[in-house]
CSV table of N, CA and C in Angstrom, one decimal:
chain,number,residue,atom,x,y,z
A,1252,MET,N,11.3,12.5,0.6
A,1252,MET,CA,11.0,11.1,-0.3
A,1252,MET,C,12.4,9.8,-0.1
A,1253,LYS,N,12.4,9.1,0.9
A,1253,LYS,CA,13.0,8.0,0.9
A,1253,LYS,C,12.5,6.8,0.4
A,1254,PHE,N,13.4,5.9,-0.2
A,1254,PHE,CA,13.4,5.3,-0.8
A,1254,PHE,C,14.0,3.3,0.1
A,1255,ILE,N,13.0,2.6,0.3
A,1255,ILE,CA,13.0,0.7,0.4
A,1255,ILE,C,13.4,0.0,-0.8
A,1256,GLY,N,14.2,-0.3,-1.4
A,1256,GLY,CA,14.6,-1.2,-2.6
A,1256,GLY,C,13.8,-0.1,-3.3
A,1257,SER,N,14.0,-0.6,-4.7
A,1257,SER,CA,13.5,-0.4,-6.2
A,1257,SER,C,12.2,0.1,-6.6
A,1258,ARG,N,11.3,-0.2,-5.0
A,1258,ARG,CA,10.1,-0.3,-5.6
A,1258,ARG,C,9.4,0.6,-4.7
A,1259,ILE,N,9.7,1.1,-3.6
A,1259,ILE,CA,8.7,1.3,-2.6
A,1259,ILE,C,9.3,2.7,-2.2
A,1260,SER,N,8.6,3.6,-1.4
A,1260,SER,CA,9.0,4.8,-1.8
A,1260,SER,C,7.9,5.8,-0.4
A,1261,HIS,N,8.9,5.8,0.9
A,1261,HIS,CA,8.1,6.9,1.9
A,1261,HIS,C,8.3,8.5,2.2
A,1262,GLN,N,7.2,8.6,2.7
A,1262,GLN,CA,7.7,10.6,3.0
A,1262,GLN,C,6.5,10.7,4.0
A,1263,ASN,N,7.5,11.8,4.9
A,1263,ASN,CA,6.1,12.4,6.1
A,1263,ASN,C,6.2,14.1,6.3
A,1264,LYS,N,4.8,14.3,5.7
A,1264,LYS,CA,5.3,15.5,5.1
A,1264,LYS,C,3.4,16.0,5.8
A,1265,ASN,N,3.6,17.5,6.3
A,1265,ASN,CA,2.4,17.3,6.8
A,1265,ASN,C,1.2,16.9,8.0
A,1266,GLY,N,2.3,15.9,8.3
A,1266,GLY,CA,2.0,14.8,9.4
A,1266,GLY,C,0.8,13.6,8.5
A,1267,ILE,N,1.1,13.7,7.7
A,1267,ILE,CA,0.6,12.4,6.6
A,1267,ILE,C,1.6,11.6,6.4
A,1268,PHE,N,1.8,10.3,6.9
A,1268,PHE,CA,2.7,9.5,6.7
A,1268,PHE,C,2.3,8.3,5.1
A,1269,SER,N,3.0,8.4,4.2
A,1269,SER,CA,2.8,7.7,3.2
A,1269,SER,C,4.0,7.3,2.7
A,1270,VAL,N,3.4,6.1,2.4
A,1270,VAL,CA,3.9,4.7,1.4
A,1270,VAL,C,3.3,4.0,0.0
A,1271,VAL,N,4.2,4.2,-0.8
A,1271,VAL,CA,4.0,4.0,-2.4
A,1271,VAL,C,4.9,2.7,-2.6
A,1272,ILE,N,4.0,1.7,-3.1
A,1272,ILE,CA,4.6,0.5,-4.0
A,1272,ILE,C,4.4,0.5,-5.0
A,1273,ALA,N,5.1,0.7,-6.0
A,1273,ALA,CA,4.6,0.7,-7.2
A,1273,ALA,C,4.6,-1.0,-8.0
A,1274,ALA,N,3.6,-1.1,-8.9
A,1274,ALA,CA,3.8,-2.6,-9.3
A,1274,ALA,C,4.0,-3.1,-10.3
A,1275,SER,N,5.2,-1.8,-10.7
A,1275,SER,CA,5.6,-2.2,-12.0
A,1275,SER,C,6.8,-3.1,-12.2
A,1276,VAL,N,7.1,-4.0,-13.4
A,1276,VAL,CA,8.0,-5.4,-13.7
A,1276,VAL,C,8.9,-4.8,-14.3
A,1277,GLU,N,10.1,-5.6,-15.0
A,1277,GLU,CA,10.3,-5.5,-15.6
A,1277,GLU,C,9.8,-4.8,-17.6
A,1278,ARG,N,10.7,-4.6,-18.2
A,1278,ARG,CA,10.0,-4.3,-19.4
A,1278,ARG,C,10.2,-5.4,-20.0
A,1279,SER,N,10.7,-6.5,-20.4
A,1279,SER,CA,10.3,-7.8,-21.1
A,1279,SER,C,9.2,-8.1,-20.6
A,1280,LYS,N,8.8,-8.3,-19.2
A,1280,LYS,CA,7.6,-8.9,-18.7
A,1280,LYS,C,6.3,-8.3,-19.1
A,1281,GLU,N,6.6,-6.4,-18.8
A,1281,GLU,CA,5.4,-6.0,-19.2
A,1281,GLU,C,5.3,-6.1,-21.1
A,1282,THR,N,6.1,-6.7,-21.8
A,1282,THR,CA,5.8,-6.5,-22.9
A,1282,THR,C,5.1,-7.8,-23.7
A,1283,LEU,N,5.8,-8.9,-22.4
A,1283,LEU,CA,5.3,-10.1,-22.6
A,1283,LEU,C,3.8,-10.4,-22.3
A,1284,LEU,N,3.1,-9.4,-21.5
A,1284,LEU,CA,2.1,-8.9,-21.0
A,1284,LEU,C,1.3,-8.2,-22.0
A,1285,ALA,N,1.9,-7.7,-22.9
A,1285,ALA,CA,0.9,-6.9,-23.9
A,1285,ALA,C,0.5,-8.3,-25.2
A,1286,THR,N,1.4,-8.4,-25.2
A,1286,THR,CA,1.8,-9.8,-26.5
A,1286,THR,C,0.6,-10.7,-26.3
A,1287,TRP,N,0.6,-10.7,-24.8
A,1287,TRP,CA,-0.3,-12.1,-24.6
A,1287,TRP,C,-2.3,-11.3,-24.7
A,1288,LEU,N,-1.9,-9.9,-23.9
A,1288,LEU,CA,-3.5,-9.4,-24.5
A,1288,LEU,C,-3.5,-8.9,-25.6
A,1289,PHE,N,-2.8,-8.6,-26.4
A,1289,PHE,CA,-3.2,-8.2,-28.2
A,1289,PHE,C,-3.6,-9.9,-28.6
A,1290,PHE,N,-3.0,-10.7,-28.8
A,1290,PHE,CA,-3.5,-12.3,-29.0
A,1290,PHE,C,-4.4,-12.8,-28.1
A,1291,TRP,N,-4.5,-12.9,-27.3
A,1291,TRP,CA,-5.8,-12.9,-26.6
A,1291,TRP,C,-6.8,-11.9,-27.2
A,1292,THR,N,-7.3,-11.1,-27.2
A,1292,THR,CA,-7.9,-9.7,-27.7
A,1292,THR,C,-8.2,-10.7,-29.4
A,1293,CYS,N,-7.5,-10.4,-29.9
A,1293,CYS,CA,-7.6,-11.2,-31.7
A,1293,CYS,C,-8.1,-12.5,-31.5
A,1294,SER,N,-7.9,-13.7,-30.6
A,1294,SER,CA,-8.7,-14.6,-30.5
A,1294,SER,C,-10.0,-14.2,-30.3
A,1295,GLY,N,-10.6,-13.8,-29.3
A,1295,GLY,CA,-11.8,-13.6,-29.1
A,1295,GLY,C,-12.4,-12.9,-29.7
A,1296,ILE,N,-11.6,-11.6,-30.6
A,1296,ILE,CA,-12.7,-10.9,-31.7
A,1296,ILE,C,-13.0,-12.2,-32.9
A,1297,TYR,N,-11.8,-12.9,-33.3
A,1297,TYR,CA,-12.0,-14.0,-34.2
A,1297,TYR,C,-13.5,-15.0,-34.0
A,1298,PHE,N,-13.3,-15.3,-32.6
A,1298,PHE,CA,-14.8,-16.1,-32.1
A,1298,PHE,C,-15.8,-15.8,-32.4
A,1299,ILE,N,-16.4,-14.2,-32.3
A,1299,ILE,CA,-17.1,-13.6,-32.1
A,1299,ILE,C,-17.7,-13.0,-33.4
A,1300,THR,N,-16.5,-13.0,-34.5
A,1300,THR,CA,-16.7,-13.3,-35.6
A,1300,THR,C,-18.0,-14.2,-36.3
A,1301,GLN,N,-17.3,-15.3,-35.7
A,1301,GLN,CA,-17.3,-16.7,-36.0
A,1301,GLN,C,-19.2,-16.9,-35.7
A,1302,LEU,N,-20.1,-16.2,-34.9
A,1302,LEU,CA,-20.9,-16.3,-34.2
A,1302,LEU,C,-21.8,-15.8,-35.4
A,1303,PHE,N,-21.5,-15.1,-36.3
A,1303,PHE,CA,-22.0,-14.2,-37.4
A,1303,PHE,C,-22.2,-15.1,-38.7
A,1304,THR,N,-21.2,-16.1,-38.7
A,1304,THR,CA,-21.1,-17.1,-40.0
A,1304,THR,C,-22.0,-18.2,-39.7
A,1305,PRO,N,-22.4,-19.2,-41.3
A,1305,PRO,CA,-23.3,-19.8,-41.2
A,1305,PRO,C,-22.8,-21.2,-40.9
A,1306,LEU,N,-23.0,-21.2,-39.0
A,1306,LEU,CA,-22.4,-22.5,-38.6
A,1306,LEU,C,-23.7,-23.0,-37.6
A,1307,PRO,N,-23.5,-24.3,-37.3
A,1307,PRO,CA,-24.5,-25.0,-36.9
A,1307,PRO,C,-25.2,-23.9,-35.5
A,1308,LYS,N,-26.4,-24.5,-34.6
A,1308,LYS,CA,-26.4,-23.6,-33.6
A,1308,LYS,C,-25.8,-24.2,-32.7
A,1309,GLU,N,-25.6,-25.7,-32.6
A,1309,GLU,CA,-25.0,-26.2,-31.4
A,1309,GLU,C,-23.5,-25.5,-31.4
A,1310,THR,N,-22.5,-25.3,-32.3
A,1310,THR,CA,-21.6,-24.5,-32.4
A,1310,THR,C,-21.3,-23.2,-32.0
A,1311,LYS,N,-22.3,-22.5,-32.4
A,1311,LYS,CA,-22.4,-21.3,-32.2
A,1311,LYS,C,-22.6,-21.3,-30.5
A,1312,LEU,N,-23.6,-22.2,-29.7
A,1312,LEU,CA,-23.8,-22.5,-28.5
A,1312,LEU,C,-22.3,-22.4,-27.6
A,1313,VAL,N,-21.4,-23.7,-28.6
A,1313,VAL,CA,-20.2,-23.7,-27.8
A,1313,VAL,C,-19.4,-22.7,-27.6
A,1314,ILE,N,-19.5,-22.2,-28.9
A,1314,ILE,CA,-18.9,-20.3,-29.2
A,1314,ILE,C,-19.1,-19.3,-28.0
A,1315,ALA,N,-20.3,-19.5,-28.0
A,1315,ALA,CA,-21.3,-18.6,-27.4
A,1315,ALA,C,-20.5,-18.9,-25.4
A,1316,VAL,N,-20.2,-20.2,-25.4
A,1316,VAL,CA,-20.2,-20.4,-23.9
A,1316,VAL,C,-18.6,-19.8,-23.3
A,1317,LEU,N,-17.7,-20.7,-25.1
A,1317,LEU,CA,-16.4,-20.4,-24.8
A,1317,LEU,C,-16.3,-19.2,-24.8
A,1318,LEU,N,-17.2,-17.6,-25.3
A,1318,LEU,CA,-16.3,-16.7,-24.8
A,1318,LEU,C,-16.8,-15.9,-23.5
A,1319,THR,N,-17.6,-16.6,-23.2
A,1319,THR,CA,-17.9,-16.0,-21.8
A,1319,THR,C,-16.3,-16.2,-21.0
A,1320,PHE,N,-15.6,-17.6,-21.0
A,1320,PHE,CA,-14.3,-17.3,-20.3
A,1320,PHE,C,-14.0,-16.7,-20.8
A,1321,TRP,N,-13.2,-16.7,-22.1
A,1321,TRP,CA,-12.5,-15.4,-23.3
A,1321,TRP,C,-13.1,-14.4,-22.5
A,1322,GLY,N,-13.9,-14.1,-22.2
A,1322,GLY,CA,-14.5,-12.7,-21.8
A,1322,GLY,C,-13.7,-12.2,-20.3
A,1323,TYR,N,-13.6,-13.0,-19.4
A,1323,TYR,CA,-13.8,-13.2,-18.6
A,1323,TYR,C,-12.1,-13.3,-18.0
A,1324,TYR,N,-11.3,-13.5,-18.8
A,1324,TYR,CA,-9.6,-13.7,-19.0
A,1324,TYR,C,-9.4,-12.4,-19.5
A,1325,GLU,N,-10.5,-12.0,-20.4
A,1325,GLU,CA,-9.7,-10.7,-21.0
A,1325,GLU,C,-9.9,-9.6,-19.9
A,1326,TYR,N,-10.5,-10.0,-19.5
A,1326,TYR,CA,-11.0,-8.5,-18.0
A,1326,TYR,C,-9.8,-8.8,-17.2
A,1327,ARG,N,-9.0,-10.1,-16.7
A,1327,ARG,CA,-8.3,-10.4,-15.1
A,1327,ARG,C,-7.0,-9.5,-16.2
A,1328,ILE,N,-6.6,-10.1,-17.3
A,1328,ILE,CA,-5.4,-9.9,-18.0
A,1328,ILE,C,-4.9,-8.3,-18.3
A,1329,GLY,N,-6.4,-7.9,-19.1
A,1329,GLY,CA,-6.5,-6.7,-19.0
A,1329,GLY,C,-6.1,-5.8,-17.9
A,1330,LEU,N,-6.6,-6.1,-16.7
A,1330,LEU,CA,-6.2,-5.4,-15.5
A,1330,LEU,C,-5.3,-5.6,-15.3
A,1331,ILE,N,-4.5,-6.9,-15.1
A,1331,ILE,CA,-3.6,-7.1,-15.0
A,1331,ILE,C,-2.4,-6.3,-15.3
A,1332,PHE,N,-2.6,-6.1,-17.0
A,1332,PHE,CA,-1.4,-5.1,-17.4
A,1332,PHE,C,-1.4,-4.0,-16.9
A,1333,LEU,N,-3.1,-3.5,-16.9
A,1333,LEU,CA,-2.8,-1.5,-16.3
A,1333,LEU,C,-2.5,-1.3,-14.9
A,1334,TRP,N,-2.6,-2.8,-14.3
A,1334,TRP,CA,-1.7,-2.5,-12.6
A,1334,TRP,C,-0.1,-2.5,-13.1
A,1335,ARG,N,0.0,-3.4,-14.0
A,1335,ARG,CA,1.2,-3.8,-14.1
A,1335,ARG,C,2.2,-2.1,-14.8
A,1336,LYS,N,1.0,-1.9,-15.4
A,1336,LYS,CA,2.3,-0.4,-16.5
A,1336,LYS,C,1.9,0.9,-15.7
A,1337,PHE,N,0.4,0.9,-14.8
A,1337,PHE,CA,0.3,2.4,-14.1
A,1337,PHE,C,-0.7,2.5,-12.6
A,1338,GLY,N,-0.4,1.2,-12.0
A,1338,GLY,CA,-0.7,0.9,-11.0
A,1338,GLY,C,0.5,0.8,-9.6
A,1339,TYR,N,-0.4,1.4,-8.4
A,1339,TYR,CA,0.8,1.4,-7.0
A,1339,TYR,C,-0.4,1.1,-5.7
A,1340,GLU,N,0.5,0.2,-5.0
A,1340,GLU,CA,-0.2,0.8,-3.5
A,1340,GLU,C,0.1,1.6,-2.8
A,1341,SER,N,-0.9,2.1,-1.9
A,1341,SER,CA,-0.6,3.9,-1.3
A,1341,SER,C,-1.1,3.3,0.0
A,1342,ILE,N,-0.4,3.7,0.9
A,1342,ILE,CA,-0.5,3.1,2.4
A,1342,ILE,C,-0.7,4.5,3.0
A,1343,LYS,N,-1.3,5.1,3.7
A,1343,LYS,CA,-1.2,6.3,4.2
A,1343,LYS,C,-1.8,6.2,5.9
A,1344,PHE,N,-1.2,7.2,6.7
A,1344,PHE,CA,-1.5,7.3,7.7
A,1344,PHE,C,-1.8,8.5,7.8
A,1345,ALA,N,-3.0,9.1,8.2
A,1345,ALA,CA,-3.7,10.5,7.8
A,1345,ALA,C,-4.1,10.3,9.5
A,1346,ASP,N,-3.7,11.1,10.0
A,1346,ASP,CA,-4.5,11.3,11.9
A,1346,ASP,C,-4.9,10.3,12.6
A,1347,ASP,N,-5.9,10.0,12.6
A,1347,ASP,CA,-6.2,8.5,13.7
A,1347,ASP,C,-6.5,7.3,12.2
A,1348,LYS,N,-6.4,7.5,11.3
A,1348,LYS,CA,-6.7,6.2,10.1
A,1348,LYS,C,-5.4,6.1,9.5
A,1349,LEU,N,-5.6,4.7,9.2
A,1349,LEU,CA,-4.5,4.0,8.0
A,1349,LEU,C,-5.6,4.2,7.1
A,1350,VAL,N,-5.5,4.6,5.6
A,1350,VAL,CA,-5.8,4.2,4.4
A,1350,VAL,C,-4.7,3.5,3.5
A,1351,ILE,N,-5.9,2.3,3.0
A,1351,ILE,CA,-5.3,1.6,1.9
A,1351,ILE,C,-6.0,1.8,0.7
A,1352,ARG,N,-4.6,1.9,-0.5
A,1352,ARG,CA,-5.3,1.8,-1.5
A,1352,ARG,C,-4.8,1.4,-2.9
A,1353,ASP,N,-5.1,0.4,-3.9
A,1353,ASP,CA,-4.6,0.4,-5.0
A,1353,ASP,C,-5.4,0.8,-6.1
A,1354,VAL,N,-4.0,1.9,-6.9
A,1354,VAL,CA,-4.5,2.9,-7.8
A,1354,VAL,C,-4.2,2.4,-8.8
A,1355,ILE,N,-4.8,2.8,-10.2
A,1355,ILE,CA,-4.7,2.4,-11.4
A,1355,ILE,C,-4.7,3.5,-11.9
A,1356,ARG,N,-3.9,4.5,-12.3
A,1356,ARG,CA,-4.1,5.8,-13.2
A,1356,ARG,C,-4.7,6.7,-12.4
A,1357,GLY,N,-4.7,6.8,-11.4
A,1357,GLY,CA,-5.3,7.8,-10.0
A,1357,GLY,C,-6.5,7.7,-9.6
A,1358,ARG,N,-6.9,6.4,-9.8
A,1358,ARG,CA,-8.4,5.8,-9.9
A,1358,ARG,C,-8.0,4.5,-8.8
A,1359,GLY,N,-9.1,4.2,-7.8
A,1359,GLY,CA,-8.9,3.1,-7.0
A,1359,GLY,C,-9.8,3.4,-5.6
A,1360,LYS,N,-10.3,2.3,-4.8
A,1360,LYS,CA,-11.4,2.5,-4.3
A,1360,LYS,C,-10.1,2.4,-2.6
A,1361,SER,N,-10.5,2.9,-2.0
A,1361,SER,CA,-9.8,3.7,-0.4
A,1361,SER,C,-10.2,2.4,0.3
A,1362,ARG,N,-9.6,2.0,1.5
A,1362,ARG,CA,-9.5,1.2,2.8
A,1362,ARG,C,-9.4,1.8,4.1
A,1363,GLU,N,-10.3,2.2,4.4
A,1363,GLU,CA,-9.8,3.1,5.9
A,1363,GLU,C,-10.2,2.1,7.2
A,1364,PHE,N,-9.2,1.9,8.0
A,1364,PHE,CA,-9.2,2.0,9.6
A,1364,PHE,C,-8.9,2.7,10.2
A,1365,PHE,N,-9.4,2.7,11.1
A,1365,PHE,CA,-9.0,3.1,12.7
A,1365,PHE,C,-7.4,2.8,12.9
A,1366,ILE,N,-6.8,3.2,13.5
A,1366,ILE,CA,-5.5,2.8,14.3
A,1366,ILE,C,-5.7,2.4,15.0
A,1367,ASP,N,-6.5,3.1,16.2
A,1367,ASP,CA,-7.2,2.3,17.6
A,1367,ASP,C,-7.3,1.2,17.8
A,1368,ASN,N,-7.9,0.9,16.7
A,1368,ASN,CA,-8.8,-0.7,16.3
A,1368,ASN,C,-7.5,-2.0,15.9
A,1369,ILE,N,-6.2,-1.3,15.4
A,1369,ILE,CA,-5.2,-2.5,14.9
A,1369,ILE,C,-4.6,-2.4,15.8
A,1370,PRO,N,-4.1,-3.6,16.9
A,1370,PRO,CA,-3.5,-3.7,17.3
A,1370,PRO,C,-1.8,-3.8,16.7
A,1371,HIS,N,-1.2,-4.3,15.6
A,1371,HIS,CA,-0.2,-5.0,15.1
A,1371,HIS,C,0.0,-5.0,13.8
A,1372,PHE,N,1.3,-5.2,13.1
A,1372,PHE,CA,0.9,-5.7,12.0
A,1372,PHE,C,1.8,-6.8,11.7
A,1373,ALA,N,2.1,-7.6,11.3
A,1373,ALA,CA,2.7,-9.0,11.4
A,1373,ALA,C,3.3,-9.4,10.0
A,1374,LYS,N,4.0,-9.9,9.9
A,1374,LYS,CA,3.9,-10.5,8.4
A,1374,LYS,C,3.6,-11.6,8.1
A,1375,LEU,N,2.8,-11.6,6.7
A,1375,LEU,CA,2.3,-13.1,6.1
A,1375,LEU,C,3.7,-13.9,5.7
A,1376,LYS,N,3.2,-15.4,6.2
A,1376,LYS,CA,4.4,-16.4,6.4
A,1376,LYS,C,3.7,-16.9,5.2
A,1377,LEU,N,4.7,-17.3,4.1
A,1377,LEU,CA,3.9,-18.3,2.9
A,1377,LEU,C,5.1,-19.2,3.1
A,1378,GLU,N,4.7,-20.3,2.6
A,1378,GLU,CA,5.8,-21.5,2.4
A,1378,GLU,C,6.5,-21.5,1.2
A,1379,GLU,N,7.6,-22.2,0.9
A,1379,GLU,CA,8.3,-21.7,-0.3
A,1379,GLU,C,7.5,-23.2,-1.1
A,1380,GLY,N,7.3,-22.4,-2.1
A,1380,GLY,CA,7.1,-23.8,-3.3
A,1380,GLY,C,6.3,-23.0,-4.5
A,1381,TRP,N,4.7,-24.0,-4.8
A,1381,TRP,CA,4.4,-23.6,-6.1
A,1381,TRP,C,3.3,-22.3,-5.5
A,1382,VAL,N,2.6,-22.4,-4.4
A,1382,VAL,CA,1.8,-21.0,-4.0
A,1382,VAL,C,2.9,-19.7,-3.8
A,1383,LYS,N,3.5,-19.8,-3.3
A,1383,LYS,CA,4.8,-18.9,-3.0
A,1383,LYS,C,4.7,-18.5,-4.8
A,1384,SER,N,5.1,-19.4,-5.6
A,1384,SER,CA,6.0,-18.8,-6.8
A,1384,SER,C,4.8,-18.6,-7.6
A,1385,MET,N,3.4,-18.7,-7.7
A,1385,MET,CA,2.4,-18.4,-8.3
A,1385,MET,C,2.0,-17.0,-7.6
A,1386,ASP,N,1.9,-17.0,-6.4
A,1386,ASP,CA,2.1,-15.2,-6.0
A,1386,ASP,C,3.2,-14.4,-6.3
A,1387,GLN,N,4.2,-14.6,-7.0
A,1387,GLN,CA,5.2,-14.1,-7.2
A,1387,GLN,C,5.3,-13.7,-8.1
A,1388,SER,N,4.8,-14.3,-9.2
A,1388,SER,CA,4.6,-13.7,-10.8
A,1388,SER,C,4.1,-13.3,-11.3
A,1389,PHE,N,4.5,-12.7,-12.4
A,1389,PHE,CA,3.6,-11.2,-13.4
A,1389,PHE,C,2.6,-11.0,-13.6
A,1390,TRP,N,1.7,-12.6,-13.6
A,1390,TRP,CA,0.7,-12.2,-14.4
A,1390,TRP,C,-0.5,-12.1,-13.9
A,1391,VAL,N,-0.2,-11.9,-12.0
A,1391,VAL,CA,-1.1,-11.8,-11.2
A,1391,VAL,C,-0.9,-10.7,-10.4
A,1392,LYS,N,-2.0,-10.0,-9.8
A,1392,LYS,CA,-1.5,-9.1,-9.1
A,1392,LYS,C,-1.0,-9.4,-7.7
A,1393,GLY,N,-0.9,-10.5,-7.2
A,1393,GLY,CA,-0.4,-10.8,-5.8
A,1393,GLY,C,-1.0,-10.3,-4.9
A,1394,ASN,N,-0.8,-11.3,-3.6
A,1394,ASN,CA,-1.2,-11.4,-2.1
A,1394,ASN,C,-0.7,-10.1,-1.7
A,1395,GLY,N,-0.9,-9.1,-0.5
A,1395,GLY,CA,0.0,-8.4,0.5
A,1395,GLY,C,0.4,-9.1,1.4
A,1396,TYR,N,1.9,-9.2,1.9
A,1396,TYR,CA,2.5,-10.3,2.7
A,1396,TYR,C,2.5,-9.5,4.0
A,1397,ILE,N,1.7,-8.4,4.2
A,1397,ILE,CA,1.8,-7.6,5.7
A,1397,ILE,C,0.7,-7.2,5.8
A,1398,GLN,N,0.1,-7.9,7.3
A,1398,GLN,CA,-1.4,-7.8,7.7
A,1398,GLN,C,-2.1,-7.6,8.9
A,1399,PHE,N,-2.7,-7.3,9.4
A,1399,PHE,CA,-3.2,-7.2,10.6
A,1399,PHE,C,-4.5,-7.3,10.7
A,1400,GLN,N,-4.7,-7.7,12.0
A,1400,GLN,CA,-6.1,-7.6,12.3
A,1400,GLN,C,-7.1,-6.6,12.2
A,1401,TYR,N,-8.6,-6.6,11.9
A,1401,TYR,CA,-9.3,-5.3,11.8
A,1401,TYR,C,-10.5,-5.9,12.4
A,1402,GLN,N,-11.2,-5.5,13.0
A,1402,GLN,CA,-12.6,-6.0,13.7
A,1402,GLN,C,-13.3,-7.4,13.7
A,1403,GLY,N,-12.1,-8.1,13.7
A,1403,GLY,CA,-12.4,-9.8,13.3
A,1403,GLY,C,-12.0,-10.3,11.9
A,1404,LYS,N,-11.1,-9.3,11.2
A,1404,LYS,CA,-11.1,-10.0,9.7
A,1404,LYS,C,-9.1,-9.6,9.4
A,1405,LEU,N,-8.5,-10.4,8.9
A,1405,LEU,CA,-7.5,-10.0,8.0
A,1405,LEU,C,-7.8,-9.6,7.1
A,1406,VAL,N,-6.3,-8.3,7.1
A,1406,VAL,CA,-6.3,-7.2,5.7
A,1406,VAL,C,-5.1,-7.5,5.7
A,1407,HIS,N,-4.7,-7.2,4.1
A,1407,HIS,CA,-3.6,-7.3,4.1
A,1407,HIS,C,-2.8,-6.0,3.0
A,1408,PHE,N,-1.5,-5.9,3.1
A,1408,PHE,CA,-0.9,-5.3,1.9
A,1408,PHE,C,0.4,-5.2,2.1
A,1409,GLY,N,1.1,-5.1,0.8
A,1409,GLY,CA,2.4,-5.3,0.1
A,1409,GLY,C,2.3,-6.2,-0.6
A,1410,LYS,N,2.4,-6.0,-1.9
A,1410,LYS,CA,1.9,-7.2,-3.0
A,1410,LYS,C,3.3,-7.6,-3.5
A,1411,GLN,N,3.4,-8.7,-3.9
A,1411,GLN,CA,4.6,-9.3,-3.8
A,1411,GLN,C,6.0,-9.1,-3.6
A,1412,LEU,N,6.1,-8.5,-2.9
A,1412,LEU,CA,7.4,-7.9,-1.7
A,1412,LEU,C,8.4,-8.9,-1.3
A,1413,THR,N,9.2,-8.7,-1.6
A,1413,THR,CA,10.6,-9.8,-1.3
A,1413,THR,C,10.7,-10.0,0.4
A,1414,ASP,N,11.1,-11.4,0.5
A,1414,ASP,CA,11.2,-10.9,2.1
A,1414,ASP,C,12.1,-9.4,2.5
A,1415,GLU,N,12.9,-9.1,2.0
A,1415,GLU,CA,14.1,-8.0,2.4
A,1415,GLU,C,12.8,-7.1,2.7
A,1416,GLU,N,12.0,-6.6,1.5
A,1416,GLU,CA,11.3,-5.6,1.7
A,1416,GLU,C,10.4,-6.0,2.7
A,1417,THR,N,9.6,-6.7,2.6
A,1417,THR,CA,8.5,-7.2,3.4
A,1417,THR,C,9.4,-6.9,4.9
A,1418,SER,N,9.9,-7.1,5.2
A,1418,SER,CA,10.7,-6.8,6.7
A,1418,SER,C,10.8,-5.5,7.0
A,1419,LYS,N,11.3,-4.4,6.0
A,1419,LYS,CA,11.7,-3.1,6.0
A,1419,LYS,C,10.4,-2.5,6.1
A,1420,LEU,N,9.6,-2.5,5.3
A,1420,LEU,CA,8.6,-2.1,5.1
A,1420,LEU,C,7.7,-2.1,6.7
A,1421,LEU,N,8.0,-3.4,7.6
A,1421,LEU,CA,7.1,-4.0,8.5
A,1421,LEU,C,7.3,-3.1,9.7
A,1422,ASP,N,8.9,-3.3,9.4
A,1422,ASP,CA,9.3,-2.3,10.6
A,1422,ASP,C,9.2,-0.8,10.4
A,1423,LEU,N,8.8,-0.3,9.4
A,1423,LEU,CA,8.4,1.4,8.9
A,1423,LEU,C,6.9,1.5,9.8
A,1424,VAL,N,6.2,0.9,9.5
A,1424,VAL,CA,4.8,0.8,9.3
A,1424,VAL,C,4.4,0.3,10.9
A,1425,GLN,N,4.8,-0.5,11.2
A,1425,GLN,CA,4.9,-0.6,13.2
A,1425,GLN,C,5.6,0.5,13.9
A,1426,ARG,N,6.8,0.9,13.4
A,1426,ARG,CA,7.0,2.1,14.5
A,1426,ARG,C,6.0,3.3,14.1
A,1427,GLU,N,5.4,3.7,12.7
A,1427,GLU,CA,4.4,3.9,12.3
A,1427,GLU,C,3.5,4.4,13.3
A,1428,LEU,N,2.7,3.5,13.8
A,1428,LEU,CA,1.5,2.7,14.2
A,1428,LEU,C,1.9,3.3,15.7
A,1429,ILE,N,3.4,3.0,16.2
A,1429,ILE,CA,2.9,2.7,17.7
A,1429,ILE,C,2.9,4.5,18.1
A,1430,GLU,N,4.1,5.0,17.3
A,1430,GLU,CA,4.4,6.0,17.1
A,1430,GLU,C,2.6,7.1,16.9
A,1431,ARG,N,1.5,6.9,16.2
A,1431,ARG,CA,1.0,7.4,15.9
A,1431,ARG,C,0.0,7.3,17.5
A,1432,LYS,N,-0.7,6.1,17.8
A,1432,LYS,CA,-0.6,5.7,18.9
A,1432,LYS,C,-0.4,6.4,20.0
A,1433,ARG,N,1.0,6.3,20.6
A,1433,ARG,CA,1.5,7.1,21.7
A,1433,ARG,C,1.2,8.8,21.7
A,1434,LYS,N,1.2,9.0,20.3
A,1434,LYS,CA,0.5,10.6,20.5
A,1434,LYS,C,-1.0,11.1,20.5
A,1435,ARG,N,-1.7,9.8,20.6
A,1435,ARG,CA,-3.3,10.1,21.1
A,1435,ARG,C,-3.4,10.3,22.1
């Protein structure tokens, strides 16, 4: 197994070339996410208990509406916490396919692409500023910085990589794509 930076590893074993990109963050940021999730959960439990107290119907309706938004963000921050704690991105070249998968605790949906239908990989260019800083923040899953065209759609992978990591990974997967196409 070889490494590109601290979060990216790759290996070529039994004809399968695989890349793993860890989603982990520093311990302090992970603790901050856990704290946020804990207090967010506690506030939701408090609002749920208020539905069972003698309050006017209008107040209970407002609490119910608030709880729908709360539930959505509870799900989102819970998912991000699990992604940062146990998640990774898996990119595999196997035979004539590229398989991309976001994995949390061994579970995740695979997306398969035939190599012959992938013309090349390209680096996603994000302008410096608010959008890029939000995409790099630890409380979001982020977008992929490597992309390719597949049957009229853009596909992204390589979430929250630095420019250097993106360039190295782009070179690595581009070489593998060319090599696999050449062998066919």
